[in-house]
PDB file of C-alpha atoms in Angstrom:
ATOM      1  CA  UNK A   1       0.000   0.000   0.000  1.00 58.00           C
ATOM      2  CA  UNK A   2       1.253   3.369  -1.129  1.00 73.00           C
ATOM      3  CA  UNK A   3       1.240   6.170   1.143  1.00 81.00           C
ATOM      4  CA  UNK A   4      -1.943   8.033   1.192  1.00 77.00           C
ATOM      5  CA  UNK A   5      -3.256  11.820   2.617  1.00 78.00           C
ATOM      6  CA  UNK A   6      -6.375  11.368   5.367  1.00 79.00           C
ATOM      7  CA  UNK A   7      -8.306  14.978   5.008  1.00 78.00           C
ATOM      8  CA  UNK A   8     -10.224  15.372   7.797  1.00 81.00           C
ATOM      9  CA  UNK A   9     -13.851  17.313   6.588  1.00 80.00           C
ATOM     10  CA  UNK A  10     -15.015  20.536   7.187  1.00 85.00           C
ATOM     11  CA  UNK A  11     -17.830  20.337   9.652  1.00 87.00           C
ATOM     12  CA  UNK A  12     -18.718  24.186   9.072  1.00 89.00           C
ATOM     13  CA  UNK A  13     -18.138  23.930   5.213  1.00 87.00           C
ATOM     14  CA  UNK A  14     -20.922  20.931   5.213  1.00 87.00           C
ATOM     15  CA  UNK A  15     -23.196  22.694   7.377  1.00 89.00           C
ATOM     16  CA  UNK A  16     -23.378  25.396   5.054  1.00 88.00           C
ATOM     17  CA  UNK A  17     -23.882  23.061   1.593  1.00 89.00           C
ATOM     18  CA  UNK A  18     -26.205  21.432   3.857  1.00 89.00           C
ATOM     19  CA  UNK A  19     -28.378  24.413   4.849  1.00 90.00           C
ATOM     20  CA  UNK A  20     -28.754  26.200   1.504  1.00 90.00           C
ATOM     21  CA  UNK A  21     -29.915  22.871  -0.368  1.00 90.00           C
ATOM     22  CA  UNK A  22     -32.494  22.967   2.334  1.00 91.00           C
ATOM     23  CA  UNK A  23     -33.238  26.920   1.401  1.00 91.00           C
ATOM     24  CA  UNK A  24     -33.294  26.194  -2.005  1.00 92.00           C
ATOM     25  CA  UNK A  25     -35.537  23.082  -2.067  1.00 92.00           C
ATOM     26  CA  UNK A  26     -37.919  25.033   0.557  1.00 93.00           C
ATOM     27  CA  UNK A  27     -37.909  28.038  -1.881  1.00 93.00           C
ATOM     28  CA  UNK A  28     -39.077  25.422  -4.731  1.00 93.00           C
ATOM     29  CA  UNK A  29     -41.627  24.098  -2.997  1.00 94.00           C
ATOM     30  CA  UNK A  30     -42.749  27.823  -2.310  1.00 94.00           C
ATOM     31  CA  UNK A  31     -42.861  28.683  -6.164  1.00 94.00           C
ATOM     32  CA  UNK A  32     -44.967  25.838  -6.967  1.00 94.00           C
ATOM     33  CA  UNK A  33     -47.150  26.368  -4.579  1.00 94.00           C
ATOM     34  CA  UNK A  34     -47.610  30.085  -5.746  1.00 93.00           C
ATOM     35  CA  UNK A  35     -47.587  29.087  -9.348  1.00 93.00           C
ATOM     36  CA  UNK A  36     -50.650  26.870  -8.401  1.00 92.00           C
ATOM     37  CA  UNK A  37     -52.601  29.752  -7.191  1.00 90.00           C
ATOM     38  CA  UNK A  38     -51.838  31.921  -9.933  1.00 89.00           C
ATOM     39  CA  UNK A  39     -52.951  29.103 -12.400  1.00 88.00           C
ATOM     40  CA  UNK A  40     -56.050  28.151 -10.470  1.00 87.00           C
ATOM     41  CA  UNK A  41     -59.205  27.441 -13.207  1.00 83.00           C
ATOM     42  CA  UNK A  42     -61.649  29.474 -12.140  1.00 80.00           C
ATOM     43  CA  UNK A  43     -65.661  29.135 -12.502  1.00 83.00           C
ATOM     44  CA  UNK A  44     -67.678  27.286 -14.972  1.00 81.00           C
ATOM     45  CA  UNK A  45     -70.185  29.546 -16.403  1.00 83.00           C
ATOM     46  CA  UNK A  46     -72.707  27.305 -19.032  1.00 81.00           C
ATOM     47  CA  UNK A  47     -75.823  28.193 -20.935  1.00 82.00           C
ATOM     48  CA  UNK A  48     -78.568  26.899 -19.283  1.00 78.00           C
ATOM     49  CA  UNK A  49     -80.123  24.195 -21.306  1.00 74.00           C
ATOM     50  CA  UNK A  50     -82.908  22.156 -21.566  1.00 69.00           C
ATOM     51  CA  UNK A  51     -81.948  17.594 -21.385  1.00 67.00           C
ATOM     52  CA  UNK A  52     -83.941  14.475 -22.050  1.00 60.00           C
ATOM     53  CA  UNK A  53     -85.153  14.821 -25.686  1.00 66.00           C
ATOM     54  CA  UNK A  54     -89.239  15.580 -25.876  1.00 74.00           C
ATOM     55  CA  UNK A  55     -90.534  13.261 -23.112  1.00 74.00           C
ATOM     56  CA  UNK A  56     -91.595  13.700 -19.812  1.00 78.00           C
ATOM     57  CA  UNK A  57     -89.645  11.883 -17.048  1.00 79.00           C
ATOM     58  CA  UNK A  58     -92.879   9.943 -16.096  1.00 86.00           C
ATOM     59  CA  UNK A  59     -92.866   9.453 -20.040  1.00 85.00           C
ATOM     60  CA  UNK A  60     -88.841   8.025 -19.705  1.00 83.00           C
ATOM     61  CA  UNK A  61     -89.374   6.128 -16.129  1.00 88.00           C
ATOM     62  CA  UNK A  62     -92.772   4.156 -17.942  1.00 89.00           C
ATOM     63  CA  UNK A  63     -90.175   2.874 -21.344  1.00 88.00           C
ATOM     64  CA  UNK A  64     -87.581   2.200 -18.761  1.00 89.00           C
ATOM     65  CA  UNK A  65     -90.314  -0.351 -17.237  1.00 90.00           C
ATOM     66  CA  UNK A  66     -91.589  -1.410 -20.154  1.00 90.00           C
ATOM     67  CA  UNK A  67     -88.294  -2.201 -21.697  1.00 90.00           C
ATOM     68  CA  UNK A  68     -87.574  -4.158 -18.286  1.00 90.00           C
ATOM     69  CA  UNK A  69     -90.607  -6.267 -18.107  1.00 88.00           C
ATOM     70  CA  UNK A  70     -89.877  -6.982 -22.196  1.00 88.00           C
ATOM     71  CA  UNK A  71     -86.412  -8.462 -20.918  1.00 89.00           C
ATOM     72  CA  UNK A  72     -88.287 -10.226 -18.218  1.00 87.00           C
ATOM     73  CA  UNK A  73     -90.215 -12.231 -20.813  1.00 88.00           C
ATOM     74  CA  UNK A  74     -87.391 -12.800 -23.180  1.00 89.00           C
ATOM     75  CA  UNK A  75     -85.253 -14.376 -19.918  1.00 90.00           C
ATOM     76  CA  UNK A  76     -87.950 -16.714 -19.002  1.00 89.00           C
ATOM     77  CA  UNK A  77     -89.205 -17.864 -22.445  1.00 89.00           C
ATOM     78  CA  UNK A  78     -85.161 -18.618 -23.067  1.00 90.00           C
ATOM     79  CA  UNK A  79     -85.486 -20.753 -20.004  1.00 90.00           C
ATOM     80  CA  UNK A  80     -88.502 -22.394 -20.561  1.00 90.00           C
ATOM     81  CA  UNK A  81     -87.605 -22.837 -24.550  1.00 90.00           C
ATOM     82  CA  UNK A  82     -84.264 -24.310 -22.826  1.00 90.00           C
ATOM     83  CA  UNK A  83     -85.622 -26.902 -20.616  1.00 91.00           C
ATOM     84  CA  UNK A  84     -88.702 -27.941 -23.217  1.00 89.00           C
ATOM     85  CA  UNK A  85     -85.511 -28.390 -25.814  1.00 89.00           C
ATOM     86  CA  UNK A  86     -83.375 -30.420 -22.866  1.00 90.00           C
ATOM     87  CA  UNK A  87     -86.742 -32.788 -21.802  1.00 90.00           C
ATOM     88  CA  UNK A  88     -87.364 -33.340 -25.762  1.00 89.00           C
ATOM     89  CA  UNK A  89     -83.612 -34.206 -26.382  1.00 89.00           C
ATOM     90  CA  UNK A  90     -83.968 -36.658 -22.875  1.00 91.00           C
ATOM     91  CA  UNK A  91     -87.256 -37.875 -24.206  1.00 90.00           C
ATOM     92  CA  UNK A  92     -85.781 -38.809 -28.098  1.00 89.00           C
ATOM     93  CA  UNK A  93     -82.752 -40.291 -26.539  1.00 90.00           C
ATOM     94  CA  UNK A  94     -84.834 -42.583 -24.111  1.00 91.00           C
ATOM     95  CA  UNK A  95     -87.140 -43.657 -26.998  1.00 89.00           C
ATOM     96  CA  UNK A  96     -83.994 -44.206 -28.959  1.00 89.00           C
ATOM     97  CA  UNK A  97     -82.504 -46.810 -26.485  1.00 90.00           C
ATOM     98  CA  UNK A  98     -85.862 -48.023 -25.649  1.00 89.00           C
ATOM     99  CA  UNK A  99     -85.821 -49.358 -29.426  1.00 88.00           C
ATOM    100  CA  UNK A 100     -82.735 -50.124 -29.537  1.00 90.00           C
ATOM    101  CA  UNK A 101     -83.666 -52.446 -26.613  1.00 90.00           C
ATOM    102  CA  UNK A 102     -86.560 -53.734 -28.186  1.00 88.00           C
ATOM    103  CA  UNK A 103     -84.878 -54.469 -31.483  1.00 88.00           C
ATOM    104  CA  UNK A 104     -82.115 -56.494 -29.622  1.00 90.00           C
ATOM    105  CA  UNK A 105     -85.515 -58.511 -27.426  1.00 89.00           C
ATOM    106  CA  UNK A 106     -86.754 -59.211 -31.329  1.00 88.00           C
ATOM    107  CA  UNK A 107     -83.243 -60.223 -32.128  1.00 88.00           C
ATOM    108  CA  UNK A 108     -83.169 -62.797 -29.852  1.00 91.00           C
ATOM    109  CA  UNK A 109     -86.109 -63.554 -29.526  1.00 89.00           C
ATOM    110  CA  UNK A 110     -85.825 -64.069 -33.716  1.00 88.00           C
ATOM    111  CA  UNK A 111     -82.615 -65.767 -32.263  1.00 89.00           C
ATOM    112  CA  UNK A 112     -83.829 -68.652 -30.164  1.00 89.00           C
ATOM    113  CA  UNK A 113     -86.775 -69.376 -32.755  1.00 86.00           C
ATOM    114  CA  UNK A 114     -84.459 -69.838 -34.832  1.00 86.00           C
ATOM    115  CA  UNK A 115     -82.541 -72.221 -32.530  1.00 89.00           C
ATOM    116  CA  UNK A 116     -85.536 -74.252 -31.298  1.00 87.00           C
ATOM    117  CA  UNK A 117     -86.290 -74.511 -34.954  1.00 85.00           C
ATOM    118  CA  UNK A 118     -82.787 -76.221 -35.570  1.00 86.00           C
ATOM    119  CA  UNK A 119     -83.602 -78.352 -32.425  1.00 87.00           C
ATOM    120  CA  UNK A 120     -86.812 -79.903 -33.753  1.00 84.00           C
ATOM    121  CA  UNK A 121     -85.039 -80.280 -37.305  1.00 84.00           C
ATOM    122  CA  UNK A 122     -82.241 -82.127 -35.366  1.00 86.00           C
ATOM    123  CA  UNK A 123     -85.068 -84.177 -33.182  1.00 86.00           C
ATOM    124  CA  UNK A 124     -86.808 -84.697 -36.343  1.00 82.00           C
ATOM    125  CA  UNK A 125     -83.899 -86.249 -38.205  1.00 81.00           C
ATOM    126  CA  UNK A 126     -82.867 -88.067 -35.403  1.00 82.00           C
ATOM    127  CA  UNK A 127     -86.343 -89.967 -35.212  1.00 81.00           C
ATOM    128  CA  UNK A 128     -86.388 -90.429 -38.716  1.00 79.00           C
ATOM    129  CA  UNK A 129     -82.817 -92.568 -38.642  1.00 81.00           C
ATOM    130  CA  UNK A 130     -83.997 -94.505 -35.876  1.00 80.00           C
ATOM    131  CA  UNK A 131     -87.022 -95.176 -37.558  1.00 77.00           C
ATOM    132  CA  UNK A 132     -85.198 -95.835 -41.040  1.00 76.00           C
ATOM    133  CA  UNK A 133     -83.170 -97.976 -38.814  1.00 77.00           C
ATOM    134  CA  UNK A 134     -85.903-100.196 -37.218  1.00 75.00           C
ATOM    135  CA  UNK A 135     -87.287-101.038 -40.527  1.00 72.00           C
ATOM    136  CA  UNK A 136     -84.278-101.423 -41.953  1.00 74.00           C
ATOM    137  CA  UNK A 137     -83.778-104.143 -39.190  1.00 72.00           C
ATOM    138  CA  UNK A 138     -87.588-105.818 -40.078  1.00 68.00           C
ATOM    139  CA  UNK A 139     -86.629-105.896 -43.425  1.00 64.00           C
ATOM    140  CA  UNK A 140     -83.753-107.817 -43.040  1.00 62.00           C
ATOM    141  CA  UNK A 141     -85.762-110.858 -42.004  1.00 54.00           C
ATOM    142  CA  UNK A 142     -88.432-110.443 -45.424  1.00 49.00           C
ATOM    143  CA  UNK A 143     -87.041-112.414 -48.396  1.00 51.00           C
ATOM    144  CA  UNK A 144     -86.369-110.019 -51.365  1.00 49.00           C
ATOM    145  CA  UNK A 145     -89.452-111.404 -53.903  1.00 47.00           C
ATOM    146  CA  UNK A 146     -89.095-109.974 -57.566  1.00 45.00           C
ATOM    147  CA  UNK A 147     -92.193-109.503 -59.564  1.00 43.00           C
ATOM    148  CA  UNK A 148     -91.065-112.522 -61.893  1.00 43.00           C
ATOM    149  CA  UNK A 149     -90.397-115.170 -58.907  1.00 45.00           C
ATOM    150  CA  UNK A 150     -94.122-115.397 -57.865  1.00 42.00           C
ATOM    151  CA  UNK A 151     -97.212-114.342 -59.229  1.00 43.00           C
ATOM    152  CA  UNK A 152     -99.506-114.640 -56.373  1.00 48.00           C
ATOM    153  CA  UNK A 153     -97.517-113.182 -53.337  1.00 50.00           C
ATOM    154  CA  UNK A 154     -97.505-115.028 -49.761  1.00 51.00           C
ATOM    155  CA  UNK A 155     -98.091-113.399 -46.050  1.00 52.00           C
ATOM    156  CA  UNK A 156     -94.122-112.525 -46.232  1.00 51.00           C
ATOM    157  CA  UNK A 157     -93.901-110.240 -49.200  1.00 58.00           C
ATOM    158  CA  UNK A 158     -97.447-108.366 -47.893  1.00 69.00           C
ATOM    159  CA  UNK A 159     -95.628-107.873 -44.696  1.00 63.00           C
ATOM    160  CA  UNK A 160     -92.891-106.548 -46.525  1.00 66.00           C
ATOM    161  CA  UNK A 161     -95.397-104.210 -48.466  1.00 70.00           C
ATOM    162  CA  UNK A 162     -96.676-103.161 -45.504  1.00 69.00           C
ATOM    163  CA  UNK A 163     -93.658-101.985 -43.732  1.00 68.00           C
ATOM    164  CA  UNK A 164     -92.549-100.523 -47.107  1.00 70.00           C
ATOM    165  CA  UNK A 165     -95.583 -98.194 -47.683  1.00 73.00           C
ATOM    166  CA  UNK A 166     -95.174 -97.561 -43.701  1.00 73.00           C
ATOM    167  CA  UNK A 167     -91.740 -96.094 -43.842  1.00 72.00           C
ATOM    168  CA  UNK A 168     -92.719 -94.628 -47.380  1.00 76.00           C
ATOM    169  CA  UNK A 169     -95.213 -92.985 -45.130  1.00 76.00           C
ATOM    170  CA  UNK A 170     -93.237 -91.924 -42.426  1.00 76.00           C
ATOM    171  CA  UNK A 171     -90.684 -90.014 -44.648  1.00 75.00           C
ATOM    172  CA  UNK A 172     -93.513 -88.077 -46.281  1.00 79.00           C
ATOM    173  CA  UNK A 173     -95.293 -87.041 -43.044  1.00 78.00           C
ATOM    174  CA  UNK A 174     -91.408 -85.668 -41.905  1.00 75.00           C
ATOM    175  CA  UNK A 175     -90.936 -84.387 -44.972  1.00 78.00           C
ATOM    176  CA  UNK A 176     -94.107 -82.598 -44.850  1.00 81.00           C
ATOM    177  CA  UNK A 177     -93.696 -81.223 -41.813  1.00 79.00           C
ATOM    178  CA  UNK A 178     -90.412 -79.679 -41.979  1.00 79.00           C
ATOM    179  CA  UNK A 179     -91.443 -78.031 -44.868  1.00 82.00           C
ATOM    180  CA  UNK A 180     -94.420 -76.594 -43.071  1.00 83.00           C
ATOM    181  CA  UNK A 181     -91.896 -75.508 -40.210  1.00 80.00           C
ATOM    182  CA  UNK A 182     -89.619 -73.654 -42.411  1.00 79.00           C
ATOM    183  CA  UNK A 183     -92.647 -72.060 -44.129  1.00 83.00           C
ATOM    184  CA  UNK A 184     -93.839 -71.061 -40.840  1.00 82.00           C
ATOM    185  CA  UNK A 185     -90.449 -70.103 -40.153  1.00 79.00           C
ATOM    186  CA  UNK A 186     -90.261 -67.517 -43.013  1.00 80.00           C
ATOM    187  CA  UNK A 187     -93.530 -66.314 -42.565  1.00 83.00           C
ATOM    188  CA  UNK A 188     -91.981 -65.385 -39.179  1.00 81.00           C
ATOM    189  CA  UNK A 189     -88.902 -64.020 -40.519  1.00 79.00           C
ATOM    190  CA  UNK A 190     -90.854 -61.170 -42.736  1.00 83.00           C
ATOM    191  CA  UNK A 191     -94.023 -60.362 -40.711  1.00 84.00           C
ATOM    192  CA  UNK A 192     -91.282 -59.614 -37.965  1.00 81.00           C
ATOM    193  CA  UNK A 193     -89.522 -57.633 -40.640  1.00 82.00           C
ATOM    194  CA  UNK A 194     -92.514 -55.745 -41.637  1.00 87.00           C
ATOM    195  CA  UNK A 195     -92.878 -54.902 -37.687  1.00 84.00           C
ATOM    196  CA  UNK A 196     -90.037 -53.747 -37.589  1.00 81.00           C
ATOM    197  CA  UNK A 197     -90.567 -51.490 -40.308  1.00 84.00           C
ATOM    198  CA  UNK A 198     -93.780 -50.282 -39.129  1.00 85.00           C
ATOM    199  CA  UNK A 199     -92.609 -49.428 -35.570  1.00 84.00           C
ATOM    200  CA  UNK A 200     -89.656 -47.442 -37.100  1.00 83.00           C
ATOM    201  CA  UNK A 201     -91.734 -45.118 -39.271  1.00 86.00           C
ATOM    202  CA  UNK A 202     -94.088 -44.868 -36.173  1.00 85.00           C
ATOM    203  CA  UNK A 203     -90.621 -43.552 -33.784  1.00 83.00           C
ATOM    204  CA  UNK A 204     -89.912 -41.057 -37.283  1.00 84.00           C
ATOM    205  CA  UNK A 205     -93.332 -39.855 -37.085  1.00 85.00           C
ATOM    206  CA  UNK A 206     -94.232 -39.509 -33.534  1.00 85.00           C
ATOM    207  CA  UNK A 207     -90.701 -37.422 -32.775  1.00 84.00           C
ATOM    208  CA  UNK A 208     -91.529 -35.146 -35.981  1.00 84.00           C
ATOM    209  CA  UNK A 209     -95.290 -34.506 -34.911  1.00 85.00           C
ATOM    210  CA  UNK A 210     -93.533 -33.749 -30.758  1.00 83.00           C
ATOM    211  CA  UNK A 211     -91.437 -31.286 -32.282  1.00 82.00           C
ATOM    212  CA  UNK A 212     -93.624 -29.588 -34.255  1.00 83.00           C
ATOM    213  CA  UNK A 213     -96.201 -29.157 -31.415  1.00 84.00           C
ATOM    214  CA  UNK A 214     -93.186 -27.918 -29.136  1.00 83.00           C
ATOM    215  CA  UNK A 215     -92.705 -24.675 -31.972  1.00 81.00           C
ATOM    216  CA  UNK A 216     -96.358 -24.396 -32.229  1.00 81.00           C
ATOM    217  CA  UNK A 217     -96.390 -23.946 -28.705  1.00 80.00           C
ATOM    218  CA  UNK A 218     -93.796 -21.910 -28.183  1.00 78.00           C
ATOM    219  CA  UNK A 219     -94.722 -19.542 -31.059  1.00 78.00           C
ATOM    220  CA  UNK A 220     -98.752 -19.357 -29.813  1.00 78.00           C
ATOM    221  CA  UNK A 221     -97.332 -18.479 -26.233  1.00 76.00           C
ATOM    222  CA  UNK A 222     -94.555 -15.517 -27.933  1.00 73.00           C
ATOM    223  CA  UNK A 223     -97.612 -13.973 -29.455  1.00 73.00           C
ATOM    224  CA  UNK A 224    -100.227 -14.508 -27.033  1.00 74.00           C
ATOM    225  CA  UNK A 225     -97.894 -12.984 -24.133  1.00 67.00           C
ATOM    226  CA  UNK A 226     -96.356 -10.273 -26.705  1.00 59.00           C
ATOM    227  CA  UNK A 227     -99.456  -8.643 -28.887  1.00 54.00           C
ATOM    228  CA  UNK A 228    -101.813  -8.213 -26.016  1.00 46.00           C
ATOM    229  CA  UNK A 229     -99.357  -6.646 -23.674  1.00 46.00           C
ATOM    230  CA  UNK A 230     -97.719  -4.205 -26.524  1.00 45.00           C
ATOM    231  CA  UNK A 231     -94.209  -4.269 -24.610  1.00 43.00           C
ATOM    232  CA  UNK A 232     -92.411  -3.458 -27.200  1.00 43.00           C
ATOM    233  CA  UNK A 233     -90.295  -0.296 -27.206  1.00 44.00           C
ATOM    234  CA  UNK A 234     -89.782   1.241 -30.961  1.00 44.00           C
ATOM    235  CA  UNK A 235     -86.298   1.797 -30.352  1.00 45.00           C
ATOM    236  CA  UNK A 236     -85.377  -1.475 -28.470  1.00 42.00           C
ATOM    237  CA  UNK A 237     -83.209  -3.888 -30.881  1.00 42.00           C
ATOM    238  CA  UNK A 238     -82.816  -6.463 -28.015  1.00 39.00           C
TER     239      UNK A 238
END
């Protein structure tokens, strides 16, 4: 460290710089202030004129009303429009999954007709090869007589004619009646088809009849509320 000069300060000196910033700043404050009051605005002076436009204030305080009680209205048909629009949206979507529902019941029901169908068929063809199969076993003890063995036939081959035109018989009868039961079947099939159709052109037209008696509604209730009260302002654009 080099060597270095400690002045001591000048306690009179700094009183002095301290004092006449003090002066100084006091005599600033003193011009503004007089400044102010030389600059002060003085009194407004205005042509007395006449406000409000041609009505009366009872004239003004009875469109203020009437404009008030119009808003009113408007709120609470918005509501009510709101919540008929929110219970016909809840109604269309229950309908909707109620026939959803139902379709799915015809489904299976559709479904399990079909199967018990396939069940007979099965029982049906079962019965017939056991039957087949029991004759099948009678004939096997009844000699095999051609036409050009014997001209007048014995007790054997009339059995054997017998059990012949009885299994002929049986094949026809199960014949018959599975085609009956798939007739039957089919007739099924489309009248449930045609149901079907019928009860969705019912759901079209019942929702498209509800909506148009909601609008009807709502308009008959805007002009029945609106006309006889005359609300209206002429220069409200609400």
């Amino acid at each position: 460290v080099g060597p270095y000069v400690l002045v001591t300060p000048n306690e009179t000196r700094r009183k002095q710089l301290q004092q006449s910033k003090l002066s100084f700043a006091k005599k600033e404050l003193n011009d503004l202030e007089q400044w102010k009051k030389e600059h002060r605005p003085g009194p407004i002076t205005l042509v007395p004129q006449r406000l409000g436009g041609n009505e009366s204030e009872a004239q003004v305080r009875q469109n203020q009303q009437k404009v008030l009680m119009q808003s009113k209205y408007q709120k609470k048909h918005k509501r009510e429009e709101y919540l008929k629009a929110k219970k016909a949206a809840e109604e269309a979507e229950i309908l909707k999954k109620k026939a959803i529902q139902r379709e799915k019941a015809e489904r299976l029901e559709v479904k399990k007709r079909q199967e018990e169908m396939q069940r007979r068929e099965m029982l049906l063809e079962d019965q017939k090869y056991k039957t087949n199969e029991l004759l099948n076993r009678l004939d096997v003890g009844l000699p095999k007589s051609d036409s050009c063995q014997i001209a007048n036939p014995g007790p054997e081959s009339t059995a054997w004619k017998r059990s012949h035109a009885y299994k002929q018989a049986l094949r026809e009868d199960e014949n018959r009646r599975l085609e009956e039961m798939k007739q039957e079947q089919q007739r099924k099939a489309e009248l449930m088809e045609i149901k079907q159709k019928q009860e969705e052109e019912n759901r079209t037209r019942a929702l498209k009849n509800e909506q148009k008696r909601v609008n009807n509604a709502f308009l008959d209730r805007l002009q029945n509320k609106i006309q006889p009260n005359d609300i209206y302002h002429p220069g409200y654009t609400g």
